[in-house]
Amino acid sequence: MQRILQPGEIEALDHIDFPRVRLPQPATLFQERAARLRQLADGHAIADYLRFAARLVEAQQHLASRAPTPAPLDAGVARQAGTHGMPLLPASGNLPPAWHDTLRALLAELKGDIAVPAGLAPVFSHLAALDNPALDALARQVLADNIGREELAAAPLVMAALQVGFATRAAALSVKDVPFAEPATICPVCGCAPVASVLRIGGAAGGHRYLHCSACATEWHMVRVKCSHCESTRGVRYQGVQDAGAEPAGKADTRQAVLAETCDQCHTYRKLVNQEQDPFVDPVADDLASITLDLLMGDTEFARASSNPLLAIEKPLAV
Ligand SMILES: [Zn+2]
Ligand SMILES: [Zn+2]
């Protein structure tokens, strides 16, 4: 059942001494993510894919720098979302108006680039030929993680264009307009699932765990004892690549910068990237580069809770 926070409770939560929501800063977000992907690519088993992802994120950075100023938020929308504990601008119903132009510009920038796998050429042509309604339909499929095999390769490109629009719009919001959405495991701005969570360092957010939205890059606080998928406080454990074969589960070496947080209640896992271990970790980049950990988790009872926006896989996800 949905629990709606009462005004008194909201005030109490607003007086916590660290930010409950960290809105994205697209100017640095994409730049730092691209740099991280390049850093992780060196000597990596999937170096070519990470370099392609880095190039994709660089294109996002260029497009974000010239993205149109988002329309101001309607006060009624903020009030209604706050009253009902719902995400402010649910992604599927609020696709960024200019996202088709962003996608076409992204395709134009990347077409023929040496970092782009040759096999993607037909995907570029296919996407370039779609009209706006067809692209909107595809965007909604991608956001719902409901993609057919034939559209799999297009998904990261679609998601990259959407992320530019969603992050730009989220960046223009005021934190006071961002509701306490229920469940707390979805983005309070756009309602999408987090790609991973991140333990932040520095400033007021230091030492706190945030879930990082796969679509708009908003981060929202969640205490570490809770599962980021079902909010259970029982049976949350960690598993790292270096703990392979360790028994019993949950005796993770917490010095690893990327750990899989597993939950005995909902039988899913989602990664936690730790800035205390490596200040340059990025939730999207490090999740992508830690694919070995996903392979390891594939042999366990835990299913991946949600996908990485820059990698489309056929593997069924937890629901
Ligand atoms: Zn979001
Ligand atoms: Zn759970």
mmCIF file of C-alpha atoms and ligand atoms in Angstrom:
data_model
loop_
_atom_site.group_PDB
_atom_site.id
_atom_site.type_symbol
_atom_site.label_atom_id
_atom_site.label_comp_id
_atom_site.label_asym_id
_atom_site.label_seq_id
_atom_site.Cartn_x
_atom_site.Cartn_y
_atom_site.Cartn_z
ATOM 1 C CA MET A 1 0.000 0.000 0.000
ATOM 2 C CA GLN A 2 1.198 3.475 -0.771
ATOM 3 C CA ARG A 3 2.116 5.546 2.220
ATOM 4 C CA ILE A 4 1.732 9.284 1.761
ATOM 5 C CA LEU A 5 3.961 11.490 3.849
ATOM 6 C CA GLN A 6 2.138 14.100 5.858
ATOM 7 C CA PRO A 7 3.338 17.727 5.813
ATOM 8 C CA GLY A 8 4.869 17.425 9.311
ATOM 9 C CA GLU A 9 6.892 14.375 8.259
ATOM 10 C CA ILE A 10 8.081 16.113 5.119
ATOM 11 C CA GLU A 11 9.276 19.099 7.165
ATOM 12 C CA ALA A 12 11.117 16.778 9.528
ATOM 13 C CA LEU A 13 12.845 15.089 6.588
ATOM 14 C CA ASP A 14 13.703 18.458 5.073
ATOM 15 C CA HIS A 15 15.703 19.284 8.184
ATOM 16 C CA ILE A 16 18.195 16.479 7.684
ATOM 17 C CA ASP A 17 21.663 17.964 7.329
ATOM 18 C CA PHE A 18 22.522 16.369 4.005
ATOM 19 C CA PRO A 19 20.777 16.692 0.633
ATOM 20 C CA ARG A 20 17.944 14.180 0.166
ATOM 21 C CA VAL A 21 18.076 14.824 -3.594
ATOM 22 C CA ARG A 22 21.052 15.705 -5.790
ATOM 23 C CA LEU A 23 19.917 17.123 -9.104
ATOM 24 C CA PRO A 24 22.205 16.405 -12.070
ATOM 25 C CA GLN A 25 24.720 18.856 -13.489
ATOM 26 C CA PRO A 26 24.851 17.815 -17.141
ATOM 27 C CA ALA A 27 27.838 20.072 -17.919
ATOM 28 C CA THR A 28 30.128 17.973 -15.750
ATOM 29 C CA LEU A 29 28.141 14.714 -15.542
ATOM 30 C CA PHE A 30 28.748 13.591 -19.120
ATOM 31 C CA GLN A 31 32.302 14.908 -19.240
ATOM 32 C CA GLU A 32 33.303 13.008 -16.116
ATOM 33 C CA ARG A 33 31.451 9.867 -17.197
ATOM 34 C CA ALA A 34 33.212 9.828 -20.565
ATOM 35 C CA ALA A 35 36.591 10.281 -18.867
ATOM 36 C CA ARG A 36 35.811 7.463 -16.464
ATOM 37 C CA LEU A 37 34.796 5.127 -19.291
ATOM 38 C CA ARG A 38 38.075 5.846 -21.098
ATOM 39 C CA GLN A 39 40.021 5.219 -17.914
ATOM 40 C CA LEU A 40 38.229 1.918 -17.318
ATOM 41 C CA ALA A 41 38.662 0.831 -20.942
ATOM 42 C CA ASP A 42 42.450 0.561 -20.720
ATOM 43 C CA GLY A 43 43.320 -3.113 -20.732
ATOM 44 C CA HIS A 44 39.682 -4.127 -20.165
ATOM 45 C CA ALA A 45 38.180 -7.280 -21.665
ATOM 46 C CA ILE A 46 35.409 -5.177 -23.234
ATOM 47 C CA ALA A 47 37.645 -2.187 -24.022
ATOM 48 C CA ASP A 48 36.075 -1.574 -27.438
ATOM 49 C CA TYR A 49 32.579 -1.380 -26.006
ATOM 50 C CA LEU A 50 33.695 0.932 -23.191
ATOM 51 C CA ARG A 51 35.390 3.224 -25.738
ATOM 52 C CA PHE A 52 32.209 3.259 -27.809
ATOM 53 C CA ALA A 53 30.239 4.124 -24.663
ATOM 54 C CA ALA A 54 32.756 6.884 -23.890
ATOM 55 C CA ARG A 55 32.271 8.328 -27.375
ATOM 56 C CA LEU A 56 28.486 8.138 -26.939
ATOM 57 C CA VAL A 57 28.724 10.014 -23.646
ATOM 58 C CA GLU A 58 30.995 12.623 -25.235
ATOM 59 C CA ALA A 59 28.283 13.220 -27.818
ATOM 60 C CA GLN A 60 25.813 13.568 -24.932
ATOM 61 C CA GLN A 61 28.114 16.178 -23.413
ATOM 62 C CA HIS A 62 28.168 18.192 -26.663
ATOM 63 C CA LEU A 63 24.392 17.946 -27.051
ATOM 64 C CA ALA A 64 23.696 18.849 -23.420
ATOM 65 C CA SER A 65 25.753 22.018 -23.822
ATOM 66 C CA ARG A 66 23.397 23.240 -26.518
ATOM 67 C CA ALA A 67 20.140 21.699 -25.306
ATOM 68 C CA PRO A 68 17.195 24.100 -25.294
ATOM 69 C CA THR A 69 16.215 25.630 -21.946
ATOM 70 C CA PRO A 70 13.460 23.446 -20.481
ATOM 71 C CA ALA A 71 10.001 24.905 -19.984
ATOM 72 C CA PRO A 72 9.441 26.061 -16.389
ATOM 73 C CA LEU A 73 7.746 23.539 -14.139
ATOM 74 C CA ASP A 74 4.015 23.982 -13.765
ATOM 75 C CA ALA A 75 3.300 24.717 -10.085
ATOM 76 C CA GLY A 76 0.191 22.541 -10.266
ATOM 77 C CA VAL A 77 2.280 19.552 -11.401
ATOM 78 C CA ALA A 78 4.621 19.936 -8.432
ATOM 79 C CA ARG A 79 1.698 20.294 -6.020
ATOM 80 C CA GLN A 80 -0.094 17.252 -7.360
ATOM 81 C CA ALA A 81 3.042 15.068 -7.322
ATOM 82 C CA GLY A 82 3.806 16.174 -3.762
ATOM 83 C CA THR A 83 0.255 15.521 -2.575
ATOM 84 C CA HIS A 84 0.101 12.032 -4.052
ATOM 85 C CA GLY A 85 3.720 10.996 -3.451
ATOM 86 C CA MET A 86 4.223 10.406 -7.166
ATOM 87 C CA PRO A 87 7.220 11.158 -9.393
ATOM 88 C CA LEU A 88 7.210 14.717 -10.638
ATOM 89 C CA LEU A 89 7.379 14.081 -14.385
ATOM 90 C CA PRO A 90 6.992 10.350 -15.184
ATOM 91 C CA ALA A 91 9.355 9.659 -18.071
ATOM 92 C CA SER A 92 7.086 7.886 -20.554
ATOM 93 C CA GLY A 93 4.347 10.502 -20.350
ATOM 94 C CA ASN A 94 6.783 13.404 -20.411
ATOM 95 C CA LEU A 95 9.297 12.694 -23.163
ATOM 96 C CA PRO A 96 11.540 15.750 -23.672
ATOM 97 C CA PRO A 97 9.985 17.716 -26.573
ATOM 98 C CA ALA A 98 13.281 18.074 -28.438
ATOM 99 C CA TRP A 99 14.545 14.558 -27.909
ATOM 100 C CA HIS A 100 14.071 13.537 -31.568
ATOM 101 C CA ASP A 101 16.350 16.379 -32.636
ATOM 102 C CA THR A 102 18.840 15.313 -29.977
ATOM 103 C CA LEU A 103 18.801 11.746 -31.296
ATOM 104 C CA ARG A 104 19.284 12.850 -34.897
ATOM 105 C CA ALA A 105 22.156 15.138 -33.895
ATOM 106 C CA LEU A 106 23.686 12.289 -31.917
ATOM 107 C CA LEU A 107 23.462 9.945 -34.904
ATOM 108 C CA ALA A 108 24.983 12.640 -37.155
ATOM 109 C CA GLU A 109 27.889 13.191 -34.755
ATOM 110 C CA LEU A 110 28.653 9.503 -34.330
ATOM 111 C CA LYS A 111 28.038 8.236 -37.864
ATOM 112 C CA GLY A 112 31.248 6.810 -39.245
ATOM 113 C CA ASP A 113 33.190 7.477 -36.034
ATOM 114 C CA ILE A 114 35.991 4.999 -35.536
ATOM 115 C CA ALA A 115 34.766 4.119 -32.023
ATOM 116 C CA VAL A 116 31.343 3.055 -33.283
ATOM 117 C CA PRO A 117 31.104 -0.668 -34.069
ATOM 118 C CA ALA A 118 30.675 -1.225 -37.826
ATOM 119 C CA GLY A 119 27.754 -3.507 -37.090
ATOM 120 C CA LEU A 120 25.738 -0.524 -35.862
ATOM 121 C CA ALA A 121 25.542 1.126 -39.307
ATOM 122 C CA PRO A 122 22.133 -0.437 -40.137
ATOM 123 C CA VAL A 123 20.854 0.653 -36.707
ATOM 124 C CA PHE A 124 21.871 4.233 -37.457
ATOM 125 C CA SER A 125 20.037 4.095 -40.796
ATOM 126 C CA HIS A 126 16.974 2.514 -39.207
ATOM 127 C CA LEU A 127 16.717 5.161 -36.471
ATOM 128 C CA ALA A 128 17.338 8.023 -38.902
ATOM 129 C CA ALA A 129 14.416 6.817 -41.023
ATOM 130 C CA LEU A 130 11.863 6.777 -38.185
ATOM 131 C CA ASP A 131 9.425 9.666 -37.811
ATOM 132 C CA ASN A 132 8.720 11.319 -34.460
ATOM 133 C CA PRO A 133 5.694 9.188 -33.443
ATOM 134 C CA ALA A 134 7.633 5.997 -34.230
ATOM 135 C CA LEU A 135 10.590 7.269 -32.203
ATOM 136 C CA ASP A 136 8.277 8.137 -29.294
ATOM 137 C CA ALA A 137 6.851 4.603 -29.366
ATOM 138 C CA LEU A 138 10.371 3.169 -29.372
ATOM 139 C CA ALA A 139 11.409 5.490 -26.525
ATOM 140 C CA ARG A 140 8.525 4.239 -24.384
ATOM 141 C CA GLN A 141 9.509 0.633 -25.076
ATOM 142 C CA VAL A 142 13.102 1.357 -24.111
ATOM 143 C CA LEU A 143 12.042 3.156 -20.919
ATOM 144 C CA ALA A 144 9.813 0.226 -20.002
ATOM 145 C CA ASP A 145 12.675 -2.229 -20.636
ATOM 146 C CA ASN A 146 10.376 -3.904 -23.113
ATOM 147 C CA ILE A 147 12.556 -4.148 -26.194
ATOM 148 C CA GLY A 148 12.334 -6.732 -28.939
ATOM 149 C CA ARG A 149 15.486 -8.449 -30.146
ATOM 150 C CA GLU A 150 15.481 -6.392 -33.365
ATOM 151 C CA GLU A 151 15.552 -3.113 -31.414
ATOM 152 C CA LEU A 152 18.140 -4.159 -28.831
ATOM 153 C CA ALA A 153 21.086 -2.493 -30.526
ATOM 154 C CA ALA A 154 19.143 0.758 -30.932
ATOM 155 C CA ALA A 155 18.279 1.019 -27.232
ATOM 156 C CA PRO A 156 21.529 2.577 -25.949
ATOM 157 C CA LEU A 157 21.369 5.242 -28.675
ATOM 158 C CA VAL A 158 17.738 6.061 -27.859
ATOM 159 C CA MET A 159 18.516 6.102 -24.156
ATOM 160 C CA ALA A 160 21.530 8.356 -24.684
ATOM 161 C CA ALA A 161 19.363 10.936 -26.462
ATOM 162 C CA LEU A 162 16.634 10.699 -23.831
ATOM 163 C CA GLN A 163 19.160 11.097 -21.007
ATOM 164 C CA VAL A 164 20.294 14.441 -22.442
ATOM 165 C CA GLY A 165 16.729 15.767 -22.372
ATOM 166 C CA PHE A 166 15.787 14.259 -19.020
ATOM 167 C CA ALA A 167 19.008 15.367 -17.276
ATOM 168 C CA THR A 168 18.727 18.892 -18.703
ATOM 169 C CA ARG A 169 15.171 19.153 -17.464
ATOM 170 C CA ALA A 170 15.993 17.717 -14.028
ATOM 171 C CA ALA A 171 18.928 20.119 -13.699
ATOM 172 C CA ALA A 172 16.561 23.082 -14.074
ATOM 173 C CA LEU A 173 14.305 21.960 -11.190
ATOM 174 C CA SER A 174 14.327 23.169 -7.596
ATOM 175 C CA VAL A 175 14.871 20.455 -5.017
ATOM 176 C CA LYS A 176 11.893 21.798 -3.060
ATOM 177 C CA ASP A 177 9.637 20.781 -5.974
ATOM 178 C CA VAL A 178 10.916 17.188 -5.997
ATOM 179 C CA PRO A 179 8.397 15.039 -4.112
ATOM 180 C CA PHE A 180 8.983 12.165 -1.721
ATOM 181 C CA ALA A 181 7.865 9.544 -4.212
ATOM 182 C CA GLU A 182 6.578 6.114 -3.262
ATOM 183 C CA PRO A 183 7.996 3.606 -3.623
ATOM 184 C CA ALA A 184 11.300 5.195 -2.635
ATOM 185 C CA THR A 185 13.083 2.851 -5.042
ATOM 186 C CA ILE A 186 12.051 4.845 -8.126
ATOM 187 C CA CYS A 187 13.336 8.240 -9.196
ATOM 188 C CA PRO A 188 11.265 11.002 -7.554
ATOM 189 C CA VAL A 189 11.712 13.132 -10.673
ATOM 190 C CA CYS A 190 10.984 10.747 -13.556
ATOM 191 C CA GLY A 191 9.871 7.463 -11.972
ATOM 192 C CA CYS A 192 12.604 5.364 -13.621
ATOM 193 C CA ALA A 193 14.672 2.726 -11.851
ATOM 194 C CA PRO A 194 18.134 3.498 -10.523
ATOM 195 C CA VAL A 195 21.007 2.026 -12.515
ATOM 196 C CA ALA A 196 23.160 1.653 -9.380
ATOM 197 C CA SER A 197 23.728 3.364 -6.102
ATOM 198 C CA VAL A 198 26.699 5.460 -5.115
ATOM 199 C CA LEU A 199 28.336 6.168 -1.793
ATOM 200 C CA ARG A 200 29.368 9.820 -2.043
ATOM 201 C CA ILE A 201 32.307 11.644 -0.489
ATOM 202 C CA GLY A 202 32.839 15.350 0.124
ATOM 203 C CA GLY A 203 30.432 18.089 1.073
ATOM 204 C CA ALA A 204 27.154 17.532 2.852
ATOM 205 C CA ALA A 205 26.409 14.386 0.808
ATOM 206 C CA GLY A 206 29.630 12.690 1.985
ATOM 207 C CA GLY A 207 29.155 9.311 3.633
ATOM 208 C CA HIS A 208 25.615 8.937 2.305
ATOM 209 C CA ARG A 209 24.254 6.461 -0.212
ATOM 210 C CA TYR A 210 22.286 7.752 -3.193
ATOM 211 C CA LEU A 211 20.393 5.898 -5.891
ATOM 212 C CA HIS A 212 21.311 7.185 -9.365
ATOM 213 C CA CYS A 213 18.488 7.446 -11.905
ATOM 214 C CA SER A 214 19.110 5.561 -15.135
ATOM 215 C CA ALA A 215 17.207 8.174 -17.156
ATOM 216 C CA CYS A 216 17.546 11.673 -15.666
ATOM 217 C CA ALA A 217 20.647 11.163 -13.448
ATOM 218 C CA THR A 218 18.921 12.588 -10.391
ATOM 219 C CA GLU A 219 20.239 11.026 -7.190
ATOM 220 C CA TRP A 220 18.090 10.439 -4.139
ATOM 221 C CA HIS A 221 19.103 9.326 -0.688
ATOM 222 C CA MET A 222 18.392 5.874 0.660
ATOM 223 C CA VAL A 223 19.854 4.479 3.862
ATOM 224 C CA ARG A 224 22.321 1.673 3.212
ATOM 225 C CA VAL A 225 20.505 -0.903 5.308
ATOM 226 C CA LYS A 226 17.595 -0.918 2.846
ATOM 227 C CA CYS A 227 17.414 -2.967 -0.331
ATOM 228 C CA SER A 228 17.304 -0.530 -3.268
ATOM 229 C CA HIS A 229 14.712 -2.723 -4.998
ATOM 230 C CA CYS A 230 12.188 -3.763 -2.303
ATOM 231 C CA GLU A 231 13.225 -1.580 0.669
ATOM 232 C CA SER A 232 13.632 -4.618 2.903
ATOM 233 C CA THR A 233 16.040 -4.078 5.774
ATOM 234 C CA ARG A 234 16.578 -7.813 6.248
ATOM 235 C CA GLY A 235 19.048 -9.859 4.296
ATOM 236 C CA VAL A 236 20.938 -7.102 2.480
ATOM 237 C CA ARG A 237 24.477 -8.308 1.751
ATOM 238 C CA TYR A 238 27.376 -7.502 -0.531
ATOM 239 C CA GLN A 239 29.303 -9.492 -3.093
ATOM 240 C CA GLY A 240 32.393 -8.394 -4.965
ATOM 241 C CA VAL A 241 34.462 -9.940 -7.718
ATOM 242 C CA GLN A 242 37.281 -10.565 -5.261
ATOM 243 C CA ASP A 243 34.898 -12.485 -2.981
ATOM 244 C CA ALA A 244 34.122 -15.122 -5.589
ATOM 245 C CA GLY A 245 33.579 -18.397 -3.819
ATOM 246 C CA ALA A 246 33.550 -16.769 -0.385
ATOM 247 C CA GLU A 247 31.260 -18.480 2.098
ATOM 248 C CA PRO A 248 29.040 -17.521 3.669
ATOM 249 C CA ALA A 249 27.741 -14.907 1.291
ATOM 250 C CA GLY A 250 27.885 -11.406 2.628
ATOM 251 C CA LYS A 251 31.471 -11.480 3.912
ATOM 252 C CA ALA A 252 32.433 -9.051 1.205
ATOM 253 C CA ASP A 253 35.705 -7.200 1.174
ATOM 254 C CA THR A 254 34.214 -3.723 1.420
ATOM 255 C CA ARG A 255 37.386 -2.103 0.102
ATOM 256 C CA GLN A 256 36.223 -2.921 -3.412
ATOM 257 C CA ALA A 257 34.965 0.147 -5.293
ATOM 258 C CA VAL A 258 32.115 -1.834 -6.878
ATOM 259 C CA LEU A 259 30.008 -4.336 -4.982
ATOM 260 C CA ALA A 260 26.779 -6.106 -5.794
ATOM 261 C CA GLU A 261 24.219 -5.425 -3.080
ATOM 262 C CA THR A 262 22.051 -8.530 -2.819
ATOM 263 C CA CYS A 263 18.707 -8.951 -1.092
ATOM 264 C CA ASP A 264 17.447 -12.209 0.390
ATOM 265 C CA GLN A 265 13.872 -10.916 0.319
ATOM 266 C CA CYS A 266 13.418 -10.009 -3.371
ATOM 267 C CA HIS A 267 16.375 -12.058 -4.703
ATOM 268 C CA THR A 268 17.803 -9.245 -6.766
ATOM 269 C CA TYR A 269 21.068 -7.388 -6.823
ATOM 270 C CA ARG A 270 22.089 -3.876 -7.779
ATOM 271 C CA LYS A 271 25.601 -2.484 -7.656
ATOM 272 C CA LEU A 272 26.933 0.001 -5.156
ATOM 273 C CA VAL A 273 29.859 2.098 -6.356
ATOM 274 C CA ASN A 274 31.950 3.571 -3.570
ATOM 275 C CA GLN A 275 33.681 6.939 -3.884
ATOM 276 C CA GLU A 276 35.452 6.305 -0.589
ATOM 277 C CA GLN A 277 37.398 3.559 -2.376
ATOM 278 C CA ASP A 278 37.774 5.390 -5.683
ATOM 279 C CA PRO A 279 36.693 9.050 -5.934
ATOM 280 C CA PHE A 280 36.257 8.776 -9.716
ATOM 281 C CA VAL A 281 33.605 6.047 -9.738
ATOM 282 C CA ASP A 282 30.524 6.787 -11.829
ATOM 283 C CA PRO A 283 27.310 4.770 -11.381
ATOM 284 C CA VAL A 284 26.749 4.203 -15.106
ATOM 285 C CA ALA A 285 30.387 3.755 -16.181
ATOM 286 C CA ASP A 286 31.447 1.524 -13.309
ATOM 287 C CA ASP A 287 28.309 -0.574 -13.558
ATOM 288 C CA LEU A 288 29.046 -1.138 -17.240
ATOM 289 C CA ALA A 289 32.720 -1.940 -16.694
ATOM 290 C CA SER A 290 32.030 -4.385 -13.849
ATOM 291 C CA ILE A 291 30.395 -6.870 -16.192
ATOM 292 C CA THR A 292 32.551 -9.616 -14.656
ATOM 293 C CA LEU A 293 30.573 -9.129 -11.457
ATOM 294 C CA ASP A 294 27.327 -9.572 -13.447
ATOM 295 C CA LEU A 295 28.690 -12.813 -14.882
ATOM 296 C CA LEU A 296 29.527 -13.955 -11.375
ATOM 297 C CA MET A 297 26.042 -13.032 -10.153
ATOM 298 C CA GLY A 298 24.588 -15.001 -13.061
ATOM 299 C CA ASP A 299 25.564 -18.142 -11.143
ATOM 300 C CA THR A 300 23.656 -17.085 -8.027
ATOM 301 C CA GLU A 301 19.973 -16.889 -7.064
ATOM 302 C CA PHE A 302 20.034 -13.104 -7.511
ATOM 303 C CA ALA A 303 18.695 -11.480 -10.682
ATOM 304 C CA ARG A 304 19.810 -8.064 -11.806
ATOM 305 C CA ALA A 305 17.256 -5.504 -10.569
ATOM 306 C CA SER A 306 17.435 -3.096 -13.512
ATOM 307 C CA SER A 307 19.484 -2.603 -16.642
ATOM 308 C CA ASN A 308 22.303 -0.281 -17.608
ATOM 309 C CA PRO A 309 21.043 2.433 -19.980
ATOM 310 C CA LEU A 310 24.099 2.126 -22.221
ATOM 311 C CA LEU A 311 23.927 -1.636 -22.610
ATOM 312 C CA ALA A 312 20.947 -3.555 -23.942
ATOM 313 C CA ILE A 313 20.873 -7.199 -22.956
ATOM 314 C CA GLU A 314 18.413 -9.936 -23.643
ATOM 315 C CA LYS A 315 18.753 -11.446 -20.197
ATOM 316 C CA PRO A 316 15.422 -11.257 -18.404
ATOM 317 C CA LEU A 317 15.392 -8.856 -15.493
ATOM 318 C CA ALA A 318 13.754 -9.167 -12.122
ATOM 319 C CA VAL A 319 10.284 -7.718 -11.825
HETATM 320 ZN ZN ZN B 1 14.950 10.162 -13.009
HETATM 321 ZN ZN ZN B 2 14.988 -6.561 -1.945
#
